[in-house]
Short mmCIF file of C-alpha atoms in Angstrom, two decimals:
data_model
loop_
_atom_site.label_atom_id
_atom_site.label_comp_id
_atom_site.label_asym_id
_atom_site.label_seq_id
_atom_site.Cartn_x
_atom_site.Cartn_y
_atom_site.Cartn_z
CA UNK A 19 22.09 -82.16 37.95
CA UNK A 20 19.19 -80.46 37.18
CA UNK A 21 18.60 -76.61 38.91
CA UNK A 22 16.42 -75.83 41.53
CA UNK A 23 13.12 -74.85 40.50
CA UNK A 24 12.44 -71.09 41.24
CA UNK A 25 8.50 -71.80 41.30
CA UNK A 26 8.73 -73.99 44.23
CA UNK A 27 6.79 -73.29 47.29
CA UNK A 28 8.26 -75.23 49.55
CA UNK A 29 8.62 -72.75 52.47
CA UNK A 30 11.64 -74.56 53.87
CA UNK A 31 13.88 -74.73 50.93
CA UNK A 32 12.85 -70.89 50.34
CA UNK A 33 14.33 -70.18 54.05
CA UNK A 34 17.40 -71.88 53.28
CA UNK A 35 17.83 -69.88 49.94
CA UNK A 36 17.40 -66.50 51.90
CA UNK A 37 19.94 -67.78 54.35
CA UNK A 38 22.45 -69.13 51.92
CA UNK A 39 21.94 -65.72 49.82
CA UNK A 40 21.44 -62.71 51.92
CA UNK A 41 20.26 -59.51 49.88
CA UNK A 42 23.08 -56.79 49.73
CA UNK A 43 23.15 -53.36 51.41
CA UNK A 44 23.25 -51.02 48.36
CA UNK A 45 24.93 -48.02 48.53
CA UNK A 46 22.98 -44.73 48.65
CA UNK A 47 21.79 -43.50 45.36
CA UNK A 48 23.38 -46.88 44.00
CA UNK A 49 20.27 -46.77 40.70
CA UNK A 50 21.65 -43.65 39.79
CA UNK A 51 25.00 -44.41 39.47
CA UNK A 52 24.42 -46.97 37.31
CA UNK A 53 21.99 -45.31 34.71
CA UNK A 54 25.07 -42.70 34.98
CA UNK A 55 27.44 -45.59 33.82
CA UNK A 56 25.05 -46.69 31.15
CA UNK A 57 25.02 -43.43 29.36
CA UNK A 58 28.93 -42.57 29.65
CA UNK A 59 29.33 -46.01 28.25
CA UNK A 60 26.60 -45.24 25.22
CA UNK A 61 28.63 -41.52 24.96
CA UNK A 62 31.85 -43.02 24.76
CA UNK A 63 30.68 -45.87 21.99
CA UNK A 64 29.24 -42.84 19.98
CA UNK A 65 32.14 -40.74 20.13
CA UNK A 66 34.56 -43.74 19.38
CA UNK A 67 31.96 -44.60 15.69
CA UNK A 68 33.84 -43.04 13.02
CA UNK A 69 30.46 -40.50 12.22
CA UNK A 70 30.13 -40.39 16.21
CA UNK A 71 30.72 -36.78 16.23
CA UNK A 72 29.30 -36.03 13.26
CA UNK A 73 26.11 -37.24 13.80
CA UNK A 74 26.58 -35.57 17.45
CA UNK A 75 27.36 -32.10 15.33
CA UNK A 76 24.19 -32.93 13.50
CA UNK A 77 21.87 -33.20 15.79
CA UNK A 78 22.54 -30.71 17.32
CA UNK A 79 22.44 -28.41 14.45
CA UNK A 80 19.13 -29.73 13.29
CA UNK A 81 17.80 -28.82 15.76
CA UNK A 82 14.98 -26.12 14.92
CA UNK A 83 16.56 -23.54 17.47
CA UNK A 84 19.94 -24.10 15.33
CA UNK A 85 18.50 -24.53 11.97
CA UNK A 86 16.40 -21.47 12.51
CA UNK A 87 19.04 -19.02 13.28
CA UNK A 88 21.29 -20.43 10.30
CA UNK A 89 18.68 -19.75 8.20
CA UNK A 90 18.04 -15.88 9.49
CA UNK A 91 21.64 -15.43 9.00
CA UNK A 92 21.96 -17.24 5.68
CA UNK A 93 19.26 -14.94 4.66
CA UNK A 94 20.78 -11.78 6.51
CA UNK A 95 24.09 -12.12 4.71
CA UNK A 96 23.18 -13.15 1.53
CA UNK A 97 20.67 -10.02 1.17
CA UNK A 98 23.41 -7.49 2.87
CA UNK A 99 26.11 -8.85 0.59
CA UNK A 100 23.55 -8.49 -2.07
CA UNK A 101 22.70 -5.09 -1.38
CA UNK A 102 26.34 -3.59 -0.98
CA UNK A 103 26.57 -5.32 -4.13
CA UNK A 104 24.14 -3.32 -5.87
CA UNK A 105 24.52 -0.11 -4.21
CA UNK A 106 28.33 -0.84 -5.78
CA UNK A 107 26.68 -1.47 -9.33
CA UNK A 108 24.88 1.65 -9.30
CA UNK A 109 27.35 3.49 -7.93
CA UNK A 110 29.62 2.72 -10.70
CA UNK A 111 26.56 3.29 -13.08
CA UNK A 112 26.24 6.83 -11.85
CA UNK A 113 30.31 7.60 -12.28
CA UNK A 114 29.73 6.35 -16.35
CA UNK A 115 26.49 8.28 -16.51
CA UNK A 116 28.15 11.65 -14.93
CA UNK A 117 31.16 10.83 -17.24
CA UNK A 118 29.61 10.81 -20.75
CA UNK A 119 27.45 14.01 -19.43
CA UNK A 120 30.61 16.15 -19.01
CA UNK A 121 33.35 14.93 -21.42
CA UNK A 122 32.72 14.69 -25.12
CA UNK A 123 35.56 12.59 -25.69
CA UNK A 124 33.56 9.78 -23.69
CA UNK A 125 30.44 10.61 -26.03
CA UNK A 126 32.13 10.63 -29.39
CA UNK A 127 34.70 7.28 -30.74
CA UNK A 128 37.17 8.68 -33.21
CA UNK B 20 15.09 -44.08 6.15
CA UNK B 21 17.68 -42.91 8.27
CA UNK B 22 19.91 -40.44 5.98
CA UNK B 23 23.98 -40.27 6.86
CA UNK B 24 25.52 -37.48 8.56
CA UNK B 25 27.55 -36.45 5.53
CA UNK B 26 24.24 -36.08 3.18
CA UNK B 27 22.50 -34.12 5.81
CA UNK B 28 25.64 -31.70 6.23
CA UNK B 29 26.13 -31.58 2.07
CA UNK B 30 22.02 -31.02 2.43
CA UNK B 31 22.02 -28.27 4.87
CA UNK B 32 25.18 -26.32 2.73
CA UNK B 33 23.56 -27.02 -0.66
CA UNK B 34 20.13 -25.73 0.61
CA UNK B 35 22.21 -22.68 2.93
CA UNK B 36 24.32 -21.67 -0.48
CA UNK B 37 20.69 -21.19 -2.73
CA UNK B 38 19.09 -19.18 -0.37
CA UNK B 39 22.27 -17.51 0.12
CA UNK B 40 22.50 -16.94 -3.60
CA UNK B 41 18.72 -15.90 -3.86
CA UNK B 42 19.30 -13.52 -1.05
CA UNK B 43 22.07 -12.00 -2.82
CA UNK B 44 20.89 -11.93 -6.51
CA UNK B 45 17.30 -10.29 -5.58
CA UNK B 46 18.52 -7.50 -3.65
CA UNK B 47 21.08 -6.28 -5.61
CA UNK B 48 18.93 -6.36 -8.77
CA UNK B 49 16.55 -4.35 -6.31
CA UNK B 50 19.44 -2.29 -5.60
CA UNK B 51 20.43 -1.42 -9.19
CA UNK B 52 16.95 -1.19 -10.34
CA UNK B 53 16.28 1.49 -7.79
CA UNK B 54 19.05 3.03 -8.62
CA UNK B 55 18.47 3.14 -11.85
CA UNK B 56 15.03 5.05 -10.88
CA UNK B 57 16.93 8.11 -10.45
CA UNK B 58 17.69 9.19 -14.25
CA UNK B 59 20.28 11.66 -12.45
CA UNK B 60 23.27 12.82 -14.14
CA UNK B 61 24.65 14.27 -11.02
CA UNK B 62 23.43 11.95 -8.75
CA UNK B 63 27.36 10.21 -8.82
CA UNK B 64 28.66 13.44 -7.53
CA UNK B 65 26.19 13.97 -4.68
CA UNK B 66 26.60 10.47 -3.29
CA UNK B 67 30.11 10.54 -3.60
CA UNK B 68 31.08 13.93 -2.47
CA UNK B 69 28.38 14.05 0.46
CA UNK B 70 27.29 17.63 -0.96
CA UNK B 71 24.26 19.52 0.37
CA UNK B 72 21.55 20.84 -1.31
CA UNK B 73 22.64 24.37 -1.20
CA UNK B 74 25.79 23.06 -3.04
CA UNK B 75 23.72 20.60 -5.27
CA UNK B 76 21.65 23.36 -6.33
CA UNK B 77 25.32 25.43 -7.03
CA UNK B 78 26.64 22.90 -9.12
CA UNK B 79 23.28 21.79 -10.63
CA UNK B 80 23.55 25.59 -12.16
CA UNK B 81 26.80 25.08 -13.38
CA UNK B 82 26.32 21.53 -15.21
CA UNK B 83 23.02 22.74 -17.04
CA UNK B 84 25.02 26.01 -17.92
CA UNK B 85 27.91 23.76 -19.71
CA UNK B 86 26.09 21.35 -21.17
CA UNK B 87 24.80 23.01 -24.25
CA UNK B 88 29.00 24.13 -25.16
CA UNK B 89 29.46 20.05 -24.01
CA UNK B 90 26.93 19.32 -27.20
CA UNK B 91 28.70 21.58 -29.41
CA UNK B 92 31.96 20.75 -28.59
CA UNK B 93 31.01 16.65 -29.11
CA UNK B 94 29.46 18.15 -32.65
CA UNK B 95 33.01 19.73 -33.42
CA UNK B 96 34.47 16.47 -32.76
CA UNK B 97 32.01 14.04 -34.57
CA UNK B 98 32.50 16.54 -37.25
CA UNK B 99 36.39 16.46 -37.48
CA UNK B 100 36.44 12.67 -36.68
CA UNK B 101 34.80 12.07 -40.03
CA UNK B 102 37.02 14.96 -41.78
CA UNK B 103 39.98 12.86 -40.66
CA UNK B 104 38.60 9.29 -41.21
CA UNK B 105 37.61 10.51 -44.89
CA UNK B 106 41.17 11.70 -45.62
CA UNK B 107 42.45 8.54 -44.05
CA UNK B 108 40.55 6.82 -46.12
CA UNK B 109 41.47 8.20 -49.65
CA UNK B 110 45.19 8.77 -48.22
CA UNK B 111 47.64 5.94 -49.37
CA UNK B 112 50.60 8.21 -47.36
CA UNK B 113 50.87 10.73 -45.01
CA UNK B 114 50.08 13.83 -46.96
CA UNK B 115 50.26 17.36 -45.55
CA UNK B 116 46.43 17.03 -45.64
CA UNK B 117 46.61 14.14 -43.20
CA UNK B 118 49.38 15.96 -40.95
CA UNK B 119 47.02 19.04 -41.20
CA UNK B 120 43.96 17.14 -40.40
CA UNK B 121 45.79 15.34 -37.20
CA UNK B 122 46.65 18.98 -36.17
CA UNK B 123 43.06 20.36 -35.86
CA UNK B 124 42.02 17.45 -34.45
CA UNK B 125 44.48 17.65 -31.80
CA UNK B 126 44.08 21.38 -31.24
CA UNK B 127 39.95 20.79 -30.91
CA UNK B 128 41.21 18.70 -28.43
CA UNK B 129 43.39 20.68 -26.15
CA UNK B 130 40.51 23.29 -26.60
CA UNK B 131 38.00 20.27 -25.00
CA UNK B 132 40.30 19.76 -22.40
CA UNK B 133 40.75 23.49 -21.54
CA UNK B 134 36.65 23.68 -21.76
CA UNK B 135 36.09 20.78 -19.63
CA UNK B 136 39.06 21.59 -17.11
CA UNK B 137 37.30 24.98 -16.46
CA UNK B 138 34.13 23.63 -15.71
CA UNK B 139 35.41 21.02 -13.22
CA UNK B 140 37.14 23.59 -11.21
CA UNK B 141 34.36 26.38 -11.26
CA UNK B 142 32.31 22.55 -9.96
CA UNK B 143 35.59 22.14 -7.59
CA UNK B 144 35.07 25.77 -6.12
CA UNK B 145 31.25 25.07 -4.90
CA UNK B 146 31.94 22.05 -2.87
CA UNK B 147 34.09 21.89 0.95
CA UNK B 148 37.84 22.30 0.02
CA UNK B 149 38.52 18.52 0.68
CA UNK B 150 36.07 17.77 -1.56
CA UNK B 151 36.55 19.82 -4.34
CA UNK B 152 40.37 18.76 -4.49
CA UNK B 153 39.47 14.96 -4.75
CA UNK B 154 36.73 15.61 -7.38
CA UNK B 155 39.12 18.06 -9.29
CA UNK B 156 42.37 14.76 -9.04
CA UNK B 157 39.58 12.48 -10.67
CA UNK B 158 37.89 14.62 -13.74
CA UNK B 159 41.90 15.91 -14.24
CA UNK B 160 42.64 12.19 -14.34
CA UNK B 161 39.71 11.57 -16.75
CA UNK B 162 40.55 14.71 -18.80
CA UNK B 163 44.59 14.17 -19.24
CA UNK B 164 44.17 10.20 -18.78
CA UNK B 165 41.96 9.94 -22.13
CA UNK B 166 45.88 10.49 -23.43
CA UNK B 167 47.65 8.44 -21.01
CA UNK B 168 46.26 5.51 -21.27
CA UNK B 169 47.12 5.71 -25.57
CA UNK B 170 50.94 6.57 -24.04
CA UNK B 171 50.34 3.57 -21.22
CA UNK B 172 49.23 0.75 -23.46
CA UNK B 173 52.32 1.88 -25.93
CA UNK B 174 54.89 1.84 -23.09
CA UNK B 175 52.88 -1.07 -21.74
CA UNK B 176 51.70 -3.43 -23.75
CA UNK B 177 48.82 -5.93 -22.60
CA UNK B 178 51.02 -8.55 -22.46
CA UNK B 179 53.72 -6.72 -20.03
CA UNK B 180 50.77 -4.88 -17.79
CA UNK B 181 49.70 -6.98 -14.44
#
């Protein structure tokens, strides 16, 4: 049997199709409900992928807020680390230089 | 081309751990080469012991007032060093020249130690009590210690010590 054609204009048999198939009452706010379940269904298939969360943890830190204050604090650490660092190296370098002032023993090898 | 998560993390660390590492390196050669500006002999003890000027200037005094008998005491020793290394050197036993030569040597230097024990507690005396007892610990451990660590490594050898 072949299926009604849906270009028809035959006003009758388009009455008895509205009859025969009333249109629903949707629910209130029914469109956003279901754009709702469209994106918990698109989380969920993310989370499930085996990089899911990765890529999640990604994004997220990619993102040029993130990325920008890892980079100030890369840059913060590495140059405070640095500089204790130093300050350590010279300090040290003072101690020797104080040393072989005062104490012959430290100027002259046997 | 869309890269994979794991690349973009092992990215981000590689490219966080250089300019890390840059960071680091270039300040502390800053830091050393300033230091370094300071040609300073006493610039150890006035970072470390927190000393004011007043007492800088006190001790300054003191340091340029024993470094000339510092230079002739490190001549005394140069000098007996190669008395002792020549009779070593000709010496196929211990002679009574040898013994004699190991005597002086080790009577110049008690009479260092004396000279340089002096000087760090006249130094000791200038700064805050505190102070001056911590400073006087370290140059007493630096005086006597040039002989305990001979007496350490022979109690101790390297392959005993931690």
């Amino acid at each position: 049997m072949n299926p009604p054609d849906p270009n028809s204009d035959d006003p009758k048999l388009s009455a008895l199709l509205r009859e025969a198939h009333p249109a629903p009452v949707l629910p209130p706010r029914f469109e956003e409900g279901v754009w709702q379940r469209l994106q918990c269904a698109e989380r969920a298939a993310k989370t499930a992928s085996p990089h899911g969360w990765l890529e999640q943890f990604v994004g997220s830190l990619l993102r040029p807020v993130y990325a920008t204050a890892a980079l100030v604090l890369v840059v913060f650490a590495g140059t405070w680390f640095g500089i204790r660092d130093g300050e350590g190296q010279a300090h040290r370098a003072d101690r020797i230089r104080y040393i072989a002032a005062v104490s012959p023993f430290h100027r002259t090898a046997p | 081309m869309k890269l994979h998560p794991t690349s973009l993390v092992l990215a981000a660390l590689l490219v966080g751990s250089a300019m890390f590492a840059v960071c680091y390196w270039t300040a502390s050669r800053a830091c050393i080469a300033f230091g370094t500006q300071r040609p300073d002999d006493l610039a150890w003890i006035c970072h470390e012991f927190k000393l004011t000027d007043v007492e800088m200037a006190r001790i300054r005094l003191l340091h340029e007032g024993y470094l000339p008998k510092c230079e002739a005491m490190c001549v005394r020793i140069d000098a007996k060093n190669r008395e002792l290394a020549a009779v070593l050197d000709v010496a196929t036993n211990i002679s009574t020249e040898v013994e004699r030569k190991l005597g002086e040597s080790a009577a110049l230097r008690a009479e260092c130690q004396a000279q340089m024990l002096r000087h760090f507690q006249e130094v000791a005396r200038t700064m805050p009590v505190e102070q001056g007892a911590r400073y006087l610990a370290e140059m007493r451990h630096l005086t006597l210690g040039m002989q305990g660590s001979l007496e350490d490594v022979m109690t101790h050898p390297s392959h005993e010590r931690p």
